[in-house]
Each structure stands twice: as structure tokens, then as C-alpha cells.
Tab-separated table of C-alpha atoms and ligand atoms in Angstrom:
chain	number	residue	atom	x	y	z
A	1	UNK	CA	-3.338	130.641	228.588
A	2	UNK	CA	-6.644	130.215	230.595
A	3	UNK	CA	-8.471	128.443	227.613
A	4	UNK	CA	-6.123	125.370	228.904
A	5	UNK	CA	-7.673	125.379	232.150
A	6	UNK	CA	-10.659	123.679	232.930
A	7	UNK	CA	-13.838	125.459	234.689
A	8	UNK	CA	-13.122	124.104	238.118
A	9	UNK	CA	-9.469	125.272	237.844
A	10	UNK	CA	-10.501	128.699	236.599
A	11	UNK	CA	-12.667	128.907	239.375
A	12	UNK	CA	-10.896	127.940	242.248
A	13	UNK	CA	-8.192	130.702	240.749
A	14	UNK	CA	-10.473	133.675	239.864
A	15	UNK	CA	-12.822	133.348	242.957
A	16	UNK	CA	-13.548	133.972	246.691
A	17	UNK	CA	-13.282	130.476	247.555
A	18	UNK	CA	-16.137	131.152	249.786
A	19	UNK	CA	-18.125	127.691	248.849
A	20	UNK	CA	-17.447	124.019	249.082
A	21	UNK	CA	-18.390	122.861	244.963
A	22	UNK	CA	-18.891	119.934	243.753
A	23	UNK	CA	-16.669	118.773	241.118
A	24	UNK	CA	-18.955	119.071	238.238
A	25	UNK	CA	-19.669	121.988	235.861
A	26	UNK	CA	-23.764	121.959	235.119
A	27	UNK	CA	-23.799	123.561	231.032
A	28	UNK	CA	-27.437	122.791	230.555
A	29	UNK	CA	-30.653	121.677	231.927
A	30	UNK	CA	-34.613	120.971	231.147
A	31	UNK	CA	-37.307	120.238	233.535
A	32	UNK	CA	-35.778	118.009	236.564
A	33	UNK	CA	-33.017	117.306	234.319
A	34	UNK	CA	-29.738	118.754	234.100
A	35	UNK	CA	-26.471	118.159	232.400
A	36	UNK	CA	-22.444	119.132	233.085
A	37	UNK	CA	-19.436	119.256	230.818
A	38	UNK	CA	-19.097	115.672	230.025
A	39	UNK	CA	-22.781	115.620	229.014
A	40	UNK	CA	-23.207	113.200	232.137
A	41	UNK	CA	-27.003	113.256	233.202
A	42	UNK	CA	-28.255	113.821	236.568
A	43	UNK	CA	-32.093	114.116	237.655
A	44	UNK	CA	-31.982	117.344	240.306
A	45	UNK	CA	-33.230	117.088	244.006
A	46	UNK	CA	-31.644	119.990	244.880
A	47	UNK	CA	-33.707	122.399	242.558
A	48	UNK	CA	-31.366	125.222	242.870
A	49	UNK	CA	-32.108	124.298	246.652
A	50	UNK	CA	-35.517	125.458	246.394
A	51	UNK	CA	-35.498	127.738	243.834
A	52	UNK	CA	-36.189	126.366	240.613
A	53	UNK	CA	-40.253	125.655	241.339
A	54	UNK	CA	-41.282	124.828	237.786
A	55	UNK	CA	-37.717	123.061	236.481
A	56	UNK	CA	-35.153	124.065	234.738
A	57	UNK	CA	-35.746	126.362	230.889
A	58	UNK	CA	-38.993	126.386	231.626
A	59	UNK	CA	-41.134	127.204	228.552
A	60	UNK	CA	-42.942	129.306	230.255
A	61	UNK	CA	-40.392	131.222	232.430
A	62	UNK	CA	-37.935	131.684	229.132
A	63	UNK	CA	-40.909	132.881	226.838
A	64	UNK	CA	-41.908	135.732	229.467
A	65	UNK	CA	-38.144	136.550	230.055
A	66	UNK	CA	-37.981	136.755	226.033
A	67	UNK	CA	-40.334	138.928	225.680
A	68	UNK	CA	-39.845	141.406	229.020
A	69	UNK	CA	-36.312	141.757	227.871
A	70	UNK	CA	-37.332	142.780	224.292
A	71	UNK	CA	-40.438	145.255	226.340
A	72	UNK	CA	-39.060	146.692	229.185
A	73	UNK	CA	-36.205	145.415	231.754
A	74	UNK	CA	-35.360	148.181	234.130
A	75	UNK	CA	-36.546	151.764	234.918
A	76	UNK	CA	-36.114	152.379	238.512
A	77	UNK	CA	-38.421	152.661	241.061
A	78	UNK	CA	-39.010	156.250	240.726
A	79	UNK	CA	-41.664	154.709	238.621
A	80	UNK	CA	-44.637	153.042	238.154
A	81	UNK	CA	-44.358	149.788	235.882
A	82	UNK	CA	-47.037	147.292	235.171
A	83	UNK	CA	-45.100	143.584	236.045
A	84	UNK	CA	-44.439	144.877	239.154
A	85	UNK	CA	-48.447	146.182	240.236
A	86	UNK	CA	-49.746	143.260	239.119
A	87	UNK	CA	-47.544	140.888	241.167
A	88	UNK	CA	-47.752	143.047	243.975
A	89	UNK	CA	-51.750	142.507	243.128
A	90	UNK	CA	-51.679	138.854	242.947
A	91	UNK	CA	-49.302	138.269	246.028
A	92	UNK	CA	-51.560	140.521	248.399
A	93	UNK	CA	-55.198	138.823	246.981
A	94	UNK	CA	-53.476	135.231	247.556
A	95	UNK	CA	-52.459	136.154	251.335
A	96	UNK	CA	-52.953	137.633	254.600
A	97	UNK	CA	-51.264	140.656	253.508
A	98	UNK	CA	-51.754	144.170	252.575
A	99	UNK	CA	-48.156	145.644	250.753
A	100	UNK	CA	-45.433	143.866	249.727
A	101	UNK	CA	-41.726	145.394	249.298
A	102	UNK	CA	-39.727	144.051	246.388
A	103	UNK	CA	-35.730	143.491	246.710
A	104	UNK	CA	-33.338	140.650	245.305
A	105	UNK	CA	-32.580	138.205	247.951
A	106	UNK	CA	-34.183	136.677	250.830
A	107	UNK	CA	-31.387	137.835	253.055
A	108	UNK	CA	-32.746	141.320	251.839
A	109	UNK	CA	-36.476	140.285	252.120
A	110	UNK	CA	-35.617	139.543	255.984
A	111	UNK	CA	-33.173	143.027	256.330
A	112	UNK	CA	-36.665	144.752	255.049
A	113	UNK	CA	-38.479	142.510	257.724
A	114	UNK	CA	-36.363	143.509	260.607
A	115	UNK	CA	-36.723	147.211	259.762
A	116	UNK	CA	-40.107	147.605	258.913
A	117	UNK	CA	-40.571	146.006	262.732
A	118	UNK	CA	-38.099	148.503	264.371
A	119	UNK	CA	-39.458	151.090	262.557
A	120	UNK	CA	-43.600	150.437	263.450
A	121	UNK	CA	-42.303	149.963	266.970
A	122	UNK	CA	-39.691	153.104	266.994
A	123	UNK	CA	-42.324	154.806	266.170
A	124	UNK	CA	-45.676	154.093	267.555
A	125	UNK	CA	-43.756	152.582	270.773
A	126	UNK	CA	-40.791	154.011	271.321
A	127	UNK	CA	-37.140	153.229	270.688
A	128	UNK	CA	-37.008	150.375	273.155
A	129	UNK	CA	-38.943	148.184	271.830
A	130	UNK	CA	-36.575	146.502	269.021
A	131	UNK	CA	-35.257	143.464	270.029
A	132	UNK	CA	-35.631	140.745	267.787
A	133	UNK	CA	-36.477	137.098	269.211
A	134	UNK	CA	-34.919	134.136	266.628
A	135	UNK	CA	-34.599	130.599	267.096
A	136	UNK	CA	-31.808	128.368	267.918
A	137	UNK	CA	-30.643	126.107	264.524
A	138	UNK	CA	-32.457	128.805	262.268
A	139	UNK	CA	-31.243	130.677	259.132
A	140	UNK	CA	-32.334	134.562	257.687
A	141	UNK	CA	-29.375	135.201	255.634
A	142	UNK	CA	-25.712	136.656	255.345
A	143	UNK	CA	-25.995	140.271	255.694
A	144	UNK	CA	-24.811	141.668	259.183
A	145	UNK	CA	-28.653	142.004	260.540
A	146	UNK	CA	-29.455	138.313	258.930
A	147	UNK	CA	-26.481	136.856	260.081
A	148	UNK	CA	-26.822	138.506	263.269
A	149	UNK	CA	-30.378	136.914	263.661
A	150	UNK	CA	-29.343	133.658	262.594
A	151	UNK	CA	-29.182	130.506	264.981
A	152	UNK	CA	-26.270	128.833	263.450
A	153	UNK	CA	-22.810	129.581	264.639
A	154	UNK	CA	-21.472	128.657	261.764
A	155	UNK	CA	-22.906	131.722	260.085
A	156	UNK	CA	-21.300	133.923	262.531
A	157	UNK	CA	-17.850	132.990	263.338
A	158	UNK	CA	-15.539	135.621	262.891
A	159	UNK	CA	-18.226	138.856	262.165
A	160	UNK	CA	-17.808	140.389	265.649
A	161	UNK	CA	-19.339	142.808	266.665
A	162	UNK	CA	-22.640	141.257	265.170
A	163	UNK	CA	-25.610	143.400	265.339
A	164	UNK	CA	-27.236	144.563	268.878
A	165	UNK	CA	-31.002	143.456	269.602
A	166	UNK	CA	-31.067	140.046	268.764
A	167	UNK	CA	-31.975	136.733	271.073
A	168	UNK	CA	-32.098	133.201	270.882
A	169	UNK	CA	-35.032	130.935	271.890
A	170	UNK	CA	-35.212	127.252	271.360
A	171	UNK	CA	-37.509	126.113	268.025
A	172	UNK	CA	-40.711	124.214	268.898
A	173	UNK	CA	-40.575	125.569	272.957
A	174	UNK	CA	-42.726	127.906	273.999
A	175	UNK	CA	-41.986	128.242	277.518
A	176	UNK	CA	-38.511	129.230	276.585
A	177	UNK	CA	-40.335	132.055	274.148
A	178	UNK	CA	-42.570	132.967	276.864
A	179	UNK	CA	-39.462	133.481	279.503
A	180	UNK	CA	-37.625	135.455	277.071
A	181	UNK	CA	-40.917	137.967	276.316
A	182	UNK	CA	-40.378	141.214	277.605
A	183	UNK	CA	-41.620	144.640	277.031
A	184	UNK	CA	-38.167	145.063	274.557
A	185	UNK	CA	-39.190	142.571	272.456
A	186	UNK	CA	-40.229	143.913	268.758
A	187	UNK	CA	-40.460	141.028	266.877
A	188	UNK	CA	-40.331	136.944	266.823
A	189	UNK	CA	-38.559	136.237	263.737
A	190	UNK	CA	-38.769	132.354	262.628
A	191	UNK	CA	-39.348	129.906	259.787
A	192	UNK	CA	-42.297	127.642	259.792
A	193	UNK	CA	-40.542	124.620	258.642
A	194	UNK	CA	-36.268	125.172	259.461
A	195	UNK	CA	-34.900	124.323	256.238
A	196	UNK	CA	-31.206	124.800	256.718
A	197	UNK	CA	-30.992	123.897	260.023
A	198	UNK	CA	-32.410	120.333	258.965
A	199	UNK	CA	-35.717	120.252	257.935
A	200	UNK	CA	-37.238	120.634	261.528
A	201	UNK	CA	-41.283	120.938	261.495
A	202	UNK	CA	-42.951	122.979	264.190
A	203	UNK	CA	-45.279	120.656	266.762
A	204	UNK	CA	-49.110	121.037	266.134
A	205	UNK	CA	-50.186	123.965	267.728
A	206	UNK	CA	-46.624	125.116	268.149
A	207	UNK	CA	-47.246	128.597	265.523
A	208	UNK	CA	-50.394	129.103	266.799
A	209	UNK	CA	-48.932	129.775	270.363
A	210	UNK	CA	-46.225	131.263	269.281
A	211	UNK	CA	-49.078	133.695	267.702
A	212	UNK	CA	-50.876	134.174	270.872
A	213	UNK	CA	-46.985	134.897	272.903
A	214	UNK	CA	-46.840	137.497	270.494
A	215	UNK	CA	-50.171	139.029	270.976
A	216	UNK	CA	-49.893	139.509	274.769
A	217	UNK	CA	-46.938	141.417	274.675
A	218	UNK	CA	-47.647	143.510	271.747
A	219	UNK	CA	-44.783	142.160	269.125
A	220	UNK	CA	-44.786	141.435	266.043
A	221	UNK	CA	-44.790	138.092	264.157
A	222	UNK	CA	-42.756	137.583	261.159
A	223	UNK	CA	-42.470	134.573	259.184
A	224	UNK	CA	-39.318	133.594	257.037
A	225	UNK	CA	-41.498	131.972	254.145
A	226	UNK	CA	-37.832	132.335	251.386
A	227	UNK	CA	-37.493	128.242	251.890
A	228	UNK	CA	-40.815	126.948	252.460
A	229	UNK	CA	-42.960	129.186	250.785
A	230	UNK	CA	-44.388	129.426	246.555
A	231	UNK	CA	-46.039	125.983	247.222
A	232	UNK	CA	-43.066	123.992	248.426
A	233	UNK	CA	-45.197	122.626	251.503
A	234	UNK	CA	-48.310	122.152	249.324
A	235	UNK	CA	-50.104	125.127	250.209
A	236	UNK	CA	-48.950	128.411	248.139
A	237	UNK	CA	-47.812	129.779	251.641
A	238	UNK	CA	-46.648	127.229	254.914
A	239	UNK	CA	-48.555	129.330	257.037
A	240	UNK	CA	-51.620	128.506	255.534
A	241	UNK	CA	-50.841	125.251	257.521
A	242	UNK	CA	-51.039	126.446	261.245
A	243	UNK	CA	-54.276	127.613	261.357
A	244	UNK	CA	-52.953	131.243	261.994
A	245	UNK	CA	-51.397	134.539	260.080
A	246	UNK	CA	-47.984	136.339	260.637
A	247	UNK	CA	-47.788	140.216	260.480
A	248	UNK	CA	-44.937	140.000	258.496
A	249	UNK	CA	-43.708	137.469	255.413
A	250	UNK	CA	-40.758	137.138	253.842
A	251	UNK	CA	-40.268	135.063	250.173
A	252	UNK	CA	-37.672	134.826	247.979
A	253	UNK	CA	-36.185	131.770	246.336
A	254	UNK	CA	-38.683	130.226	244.001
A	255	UNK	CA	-40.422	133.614	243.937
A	256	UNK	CA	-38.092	134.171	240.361
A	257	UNK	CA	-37.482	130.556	239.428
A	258	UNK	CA	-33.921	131.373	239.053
A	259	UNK	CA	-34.587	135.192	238.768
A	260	UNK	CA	-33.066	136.928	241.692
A	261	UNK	CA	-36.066	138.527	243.823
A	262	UNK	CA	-37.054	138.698	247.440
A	263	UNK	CA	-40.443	140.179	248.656
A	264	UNK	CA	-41.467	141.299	251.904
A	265	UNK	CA	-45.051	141.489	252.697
A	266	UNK	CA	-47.048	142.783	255.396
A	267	UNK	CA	-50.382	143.551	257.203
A	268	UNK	CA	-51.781	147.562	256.714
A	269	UNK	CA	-51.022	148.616	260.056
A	270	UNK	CA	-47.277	148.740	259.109
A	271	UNK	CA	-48.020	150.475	256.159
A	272	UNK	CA	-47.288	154.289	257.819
A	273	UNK	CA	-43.798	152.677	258.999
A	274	UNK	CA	-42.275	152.419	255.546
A	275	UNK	CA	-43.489	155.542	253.898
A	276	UNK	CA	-40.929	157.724	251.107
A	277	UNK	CA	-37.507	157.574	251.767
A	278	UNK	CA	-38.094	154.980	254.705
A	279	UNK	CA	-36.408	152.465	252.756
A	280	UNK	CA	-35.268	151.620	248.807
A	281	UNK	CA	-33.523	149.632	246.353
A	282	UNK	CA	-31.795	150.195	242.825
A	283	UNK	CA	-32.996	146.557	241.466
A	284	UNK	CA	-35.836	145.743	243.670
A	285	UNK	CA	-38.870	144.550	241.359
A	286	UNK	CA	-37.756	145.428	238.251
A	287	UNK	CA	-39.796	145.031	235.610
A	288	UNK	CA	-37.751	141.961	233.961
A	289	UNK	CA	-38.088	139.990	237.178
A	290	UNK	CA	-41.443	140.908	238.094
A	291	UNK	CA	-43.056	139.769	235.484
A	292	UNK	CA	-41.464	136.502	235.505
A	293	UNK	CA	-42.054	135.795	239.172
A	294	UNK	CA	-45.899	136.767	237.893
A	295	UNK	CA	-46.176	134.092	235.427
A	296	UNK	CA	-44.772	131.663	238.155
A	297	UNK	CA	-47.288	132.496	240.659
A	298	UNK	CA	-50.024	132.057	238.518
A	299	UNK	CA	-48.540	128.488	236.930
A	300	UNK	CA	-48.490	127.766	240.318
A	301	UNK	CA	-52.065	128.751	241.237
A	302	UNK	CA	-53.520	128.083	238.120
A	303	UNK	CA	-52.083	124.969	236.632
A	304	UNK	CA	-52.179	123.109	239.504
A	305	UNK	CA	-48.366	122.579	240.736
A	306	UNK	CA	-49.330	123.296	243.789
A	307	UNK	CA	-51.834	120.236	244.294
A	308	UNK	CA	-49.214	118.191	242.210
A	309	UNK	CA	-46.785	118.855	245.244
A	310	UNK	CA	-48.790	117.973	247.920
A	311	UNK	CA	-49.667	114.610	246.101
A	312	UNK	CA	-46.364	113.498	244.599
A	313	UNK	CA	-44.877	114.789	247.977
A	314	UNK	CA	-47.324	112.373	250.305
A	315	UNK	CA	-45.793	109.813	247.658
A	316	UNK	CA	-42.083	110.976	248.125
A	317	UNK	CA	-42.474	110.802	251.832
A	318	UNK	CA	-44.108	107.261	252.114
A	319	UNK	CA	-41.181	105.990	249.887
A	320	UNK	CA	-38.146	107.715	252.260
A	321	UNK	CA	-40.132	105.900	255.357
A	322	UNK	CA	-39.898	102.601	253.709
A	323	UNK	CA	-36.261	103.045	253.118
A	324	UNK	CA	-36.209	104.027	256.943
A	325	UNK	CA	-37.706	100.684	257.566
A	326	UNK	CA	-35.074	98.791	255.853
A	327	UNK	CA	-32.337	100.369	257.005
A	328	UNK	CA	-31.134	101.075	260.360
A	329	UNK	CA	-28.800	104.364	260.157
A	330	UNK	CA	-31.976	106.350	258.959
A	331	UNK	CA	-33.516	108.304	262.395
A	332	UNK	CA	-36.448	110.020	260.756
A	333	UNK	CA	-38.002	111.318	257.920
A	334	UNK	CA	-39.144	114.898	258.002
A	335	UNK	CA	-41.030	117.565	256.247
A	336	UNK	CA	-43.899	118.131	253.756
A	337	UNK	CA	-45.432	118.507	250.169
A	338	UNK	CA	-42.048	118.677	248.412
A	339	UNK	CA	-39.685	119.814	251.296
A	340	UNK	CA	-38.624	116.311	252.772
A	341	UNK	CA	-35.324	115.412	255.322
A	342	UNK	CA	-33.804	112.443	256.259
A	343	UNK	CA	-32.192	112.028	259.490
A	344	UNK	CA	-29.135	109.593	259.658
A	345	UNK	CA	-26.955	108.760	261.837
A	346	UNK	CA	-23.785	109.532	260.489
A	347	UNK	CA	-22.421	112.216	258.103
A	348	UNK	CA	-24.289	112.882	254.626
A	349	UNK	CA	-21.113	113.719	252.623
A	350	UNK	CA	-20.634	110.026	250.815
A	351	UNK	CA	-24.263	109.177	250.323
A	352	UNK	CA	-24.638	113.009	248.640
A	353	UNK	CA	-21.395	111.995	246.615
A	354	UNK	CA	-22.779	108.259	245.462
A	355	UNK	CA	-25.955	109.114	244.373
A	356	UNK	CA	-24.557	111.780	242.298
A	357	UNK	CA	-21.754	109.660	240.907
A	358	UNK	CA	-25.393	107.298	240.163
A	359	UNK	CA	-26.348	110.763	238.607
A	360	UNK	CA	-29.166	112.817	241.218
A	361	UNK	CA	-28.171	115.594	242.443
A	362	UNK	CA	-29.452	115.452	246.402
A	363	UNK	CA	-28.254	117.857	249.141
A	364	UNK	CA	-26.991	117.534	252.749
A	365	UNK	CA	-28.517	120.221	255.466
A	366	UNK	CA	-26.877	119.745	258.890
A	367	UNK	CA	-24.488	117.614	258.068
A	368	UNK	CA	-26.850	114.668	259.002
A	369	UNK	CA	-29.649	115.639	257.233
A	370	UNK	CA	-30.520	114.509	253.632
A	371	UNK	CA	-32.553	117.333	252.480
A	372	UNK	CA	-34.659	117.248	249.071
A	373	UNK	CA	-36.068	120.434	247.166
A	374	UNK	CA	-36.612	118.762	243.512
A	375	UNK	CA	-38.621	121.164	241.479
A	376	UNK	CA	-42.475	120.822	242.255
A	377	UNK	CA	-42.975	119.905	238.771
A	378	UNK	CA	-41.460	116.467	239.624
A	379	UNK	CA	-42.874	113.456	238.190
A	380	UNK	CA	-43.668	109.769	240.368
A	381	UNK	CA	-41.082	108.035	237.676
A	382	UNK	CA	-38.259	110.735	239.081
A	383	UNK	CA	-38.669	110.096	242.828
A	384	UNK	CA	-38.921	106.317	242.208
A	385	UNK	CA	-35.328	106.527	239.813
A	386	UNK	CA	-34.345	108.522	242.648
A	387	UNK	CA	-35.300	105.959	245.722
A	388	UNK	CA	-34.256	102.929	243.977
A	389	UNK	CA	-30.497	104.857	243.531
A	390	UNK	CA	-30.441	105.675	247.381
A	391	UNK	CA	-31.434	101.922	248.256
A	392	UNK	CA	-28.625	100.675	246.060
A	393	UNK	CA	-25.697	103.396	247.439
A	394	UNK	CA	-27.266	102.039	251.054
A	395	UNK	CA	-27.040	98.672	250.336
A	396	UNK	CA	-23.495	99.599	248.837
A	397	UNK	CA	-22.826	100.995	252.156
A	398	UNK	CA	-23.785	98.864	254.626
A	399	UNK	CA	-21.748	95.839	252.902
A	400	UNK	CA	-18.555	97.980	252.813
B	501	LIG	C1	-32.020	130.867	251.585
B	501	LIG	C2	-32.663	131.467	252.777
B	501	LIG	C3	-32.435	132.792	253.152
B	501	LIG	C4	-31.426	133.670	252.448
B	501	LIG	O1	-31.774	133.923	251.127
B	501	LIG	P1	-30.662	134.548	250.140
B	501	LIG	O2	-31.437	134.772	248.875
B	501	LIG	O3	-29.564	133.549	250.010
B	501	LIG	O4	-30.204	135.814	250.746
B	501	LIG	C5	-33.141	133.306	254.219
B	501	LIG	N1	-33.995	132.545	254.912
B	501	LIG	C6	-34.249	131.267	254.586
B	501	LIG	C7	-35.229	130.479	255.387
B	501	LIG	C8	-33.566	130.664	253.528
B	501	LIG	O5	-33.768	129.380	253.228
């Protein structure tokens, strides 16, 4: 009986309704390219929002995933495997940090965050010390502790009682961080570029002081790095961008390309904090994942991707202004490398659902924002295609 049902209607019928789709089924895709049902085309700015670094069926990603699967996919962590060492390896020699924690999810990379910093502080500082300090308008997750340190109400509604030692500070203000420091105060939990909550870039100097806040009073500084990090801003890590180093990092979408894997990294003087039994999980690193997420990170490093973003996103960037120029309802134009908002003036909704019916794939953060994540493997030829569609659907716009 179902088999006369389409997807959508399936769907709708056999799941938590718990997200707004589009009406399209995707079947298939290749590089920036992806196709649904129909066999209808579309060129993808949305990337798996952020996930899909080097496109869609990768070579690369579904040889290694081939050959993993037909090696070694899960054991447990009871156990040593190789995948999982050497990206461990190459994530600590390519940052600030010491250890790194695998899980599946950056909602689970930030849960890890949150209680490797109530645990240094329980610890070495007492059980006071473990309230966590988040920004207004920013996003960790969906898990109670995520959801509890999340800015956005919209996250929260209907949850209570969320989670105890969590406060809000405005983004990009550090007089309001500096009023809220206290002795309590564990952490400062924030994102160097706010990807959910709209693309919203820190002011120069803005991290560094943060950095120094946390300093005086003996907290901890943890950077949500699951958006912007992998080489989205055109630098393998954002903070590489600010001049100064977190305690603390948490990555997870393009970490897999697709794969589901979170990481949390951090400095050696956390290291006693999460000792055996401290903290665990079933899938976390397994060896199938692992070694995929290893032969992104060094496509990234090593073939150059991550110089390709920076360079194709300057280009990206300078082509959104110029539609700002011509048209009035755009505000600004935000971000970096290949992490780039667009501000309007009015709801995103139609423009998302024109340029897709034109066949690109764009998302909306904010409900004003225009928000674009294409994989960092995309080409000149794409983002023109891609501008010249927006200029018609707000040319389309403005006459209507
Ligand atoms: C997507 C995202 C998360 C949550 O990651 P999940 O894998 O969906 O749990 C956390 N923080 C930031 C900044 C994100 O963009």
C-alpha cells in the first residue's frame, strides 16, 4: 500500500515531524551537484549546511569508506585502533591542542566541552566554580546541557527545567562579559563566527579580550569550532584568525564529510580531568569514521582546499557586495573564506524558495539572513551561476 505513496507522503506519516522540509527528495549527488526524484538539478550552497567540505561522493571519501568497511568498522573503545591514533595525531600537530575526545555530533563534542570544564574546575577548584558563560543569539546543540547553553529561545521553548549553571552575555561586548565574571564562572563558551544565529563575526580584537576576561578570573575558554571550523573560514581552524588560542575546541560537521563525528580537543592541563571512566561513548571514533575524517583533514591540508576557500571565498564575498549595491533590501554582507551571510530586510523564505525552483540550493539562518556553506571545493563558474540566479529572483522581486 505504501509503494503508492510518494517519499514526502511517507515521511510526513512515518516521522517526528520535528523539521520544516523542503518539498524535494535529493536521490543522488557529485561534487557541488546534487539531484532529487525528478532528476531536476540543483548546484548546493547549503553543503549539508557545512558539512559536506570536499562535495558530495567524493572519490576520495567513498574509496577510504570502501575499503575501512571491508578492514575494520567498529571494535569499541576498549581498544586501541589505528584510524583513530592517527587522526587524533594529525588534529593535535595541526592545533593548539594536546588530546582530543571523539563522539558523533557536535551537540556531543560541546556536552564533552562543558564537562571536561566542570570537571578541571570541580576538581582543582572546587564545586562552585561551574557556571558556564554563553552568548546571546548563539547555538551548541539540542541535548539538555547544549540546549541549555544556547542563546536562542527558540531552542528552548517548552524544555523546562533547562539545566542549572548557565548565563547569557551579549556577542561582541565585553563589558557585559566583564560584569557578568565572577569567581563561579567555569567557562566562556562561544563560537568565533555565530553561524546559526546569522553569520555574526566577532569585532577585531573582540576574542582576544574575551581571552584576557578569561585569564583574570581563572576560567576557561572554549571555542565552538562544529560550524566554522575544517577550513570553512580559510584557515583549518577560525581561531587561527584572532591572534589567540582557546583551552578548549569543539568540531564536528565537516570533520566526517557526511560521516557522523564530533571531536573535542583540549590543552594538557585538562588532561587529569577526564581520566578512565570520567567519560565514554559506544560509537565515538570508530574506526570506519576515523579514518575517513583522516583522509579529509589531510585533502584539506595537503591539497590545498583550504587556500582554494579563502580565494574563491574573497571572490564569493566581493560578488554578494555588488548585489548589495544594486539592490536596496540587502543590509550587509557577512562572514569569511566560504562562510558568507546576507542581511535583508525582510524574510528569506521566497528568495530560498526561487532560487531553488532556478535550481541552488541556498539556506536561510535567522530568518533574515541568507546564509551560504557550499562545499569548499566550489568552483568560480558555481558562485557566478549562483549570483547571476539571485540577481534575476531579485529583479523578479522587486518588479512584483
Ligand atoms: C551544528 C552545530 C552544533 C550542533 O551539532 P550537531 O551535530 O547537530 O549536534 C553545535 N554548534 C554549532 C556552532 C553548530 O553549528
Amino acid at each position: 500500500m505504501d509503494k503508492i505513496k510518494t517519499t514526502m507522503e511517507r515521511a510526513n506519516k512515518y516521522m517526528f515531524n520535528t523539521y520544516s522540509r523542503f518539498p524535494i527528495t535529493l536521490v543522488r549527488g557529485k561534487g557541488c551537484r546534487i539531484w532529487d526524484e525528478q532528476g531536476k538539478e540543483y548546484l548546493d550552497f547549503v553543503g549539508g549546511i557545512a558539512v559536506c567540505a570536499l562535495g558530495h561522493a567524493s572519490d576520495l571519501v567513498t574509496d577510504t569508506l570502501k575499503k575501512q568497511a571491508e578492514t575494520l568498522i567498529h571494535v569499541s573503545n576498549l581498544y586501541y585502533t589505528v584510524p583513530q591514533t592517527d587522526l587524533a595525531q594529525m588534529l593535535v600537530e595541526n592545533s593548539f591542542a594536546d588530546r582530543v575526545f571523539f563522539c558523533n555530533s557536535g551537540a556531543e563534542a560541546n556536552e564533552a566541552a562543558i564537562k571536561l570544564a566542570r570537571r578541571y574546575m570541580n576538581i582543582n577548584f572546587g564545586t562552585t566554580k561551574n557556571t558556564v558563560i554563553s552568548m546571546d543569539n548563539s547555538f551548541h546543540g539540542r541535548t539538555m546541557a547544549t540546549l541549555s547553553a544556547t542563546g536562542q529561545k527558540k531552542v528552548k521553548t517548552g524544555y523546562n527545567p533547562l539545566l542549572e549553571g548557565f548565563k547569557f552575555v551579549p556577542y561582541n561586548d565585553l563589558a557585559g562579559l566583564e560584569q557578568a565574571m565572577d569567581e563561579t564562572i567555569c567557562a566562556v563558551l562561544l563560537e568565533p563566527i555565530q553561524g546559526e544565529g546569522g553569520v555574526v563575526c566577532p569585532d577585531p580584537d573582540y576574542l582576544k579580550g574575551v581571552r584576557n576576561i578569561c585569564d583574570e578570573y581563572n576560567c576557561l575558554l572554549i571555542f565552538d569550532e562544529v560550524q566554522v571550523g575544517m577550513g570553512r573560514t580559510g584557515k583549518l581552524f577560525a581561531y587561527e584568525h584572532c591572534g589567540v588560542q582557546p583551552d578548549i575546541m569543539t568540531l564536528a560537521k565537516a570533520l566526517g564529510n557526511g560521516l557522523p563525528i564530533g571531536a573535542m580537543l583540549s590543552v594538557e592541563k585538562l588532561a587529569r580531568a577526564f581520566g578512565p571512566g570520567s567519560h565514554a561513548t559506544t560509537f565515538g571514533g570508530t574506526p570506519l569514521v576515523t579514518a575517513v575524517s583522516l583522509a579529509v583533514l589531510r585533502s584539506l591540508i595537503e591539497d590545498g582546499w583550504i587556500e582554494h576557500c579563502r580565494k574563491v571565498g574573497i571572490y564569493f564575498k566581493d560578488a554578494l557586495n555588488k548585489l548589495k549595491q544594486k539592490y536596496n533590501f540587502i543590509k550587509e554582507v557577512r562572514g569569511m573564506g566560504l562562510i558568507l551571510g546576507m542581511e535583508i530586510d525582510r524574510p528569506c523564505a521566497p528568495i530560498v524558495e526561487a532560487c531553488m525552483e532556478k535550481g541552488f540550493l541556498i539556506n536561510c539562518a535567522h530568518e533574515n539572513v541568507l546564509r551560504f556553506l557550499p562545499p569548499l571545493i566550489v568552483t568560480k563558474d558555481e558562485i557566478d551561476m549562483l549570483i547571476n540566479a539571485m540577481d534575476e529572483v531579485f529583479t523578479d522581486m522587486t518588479i512584483t
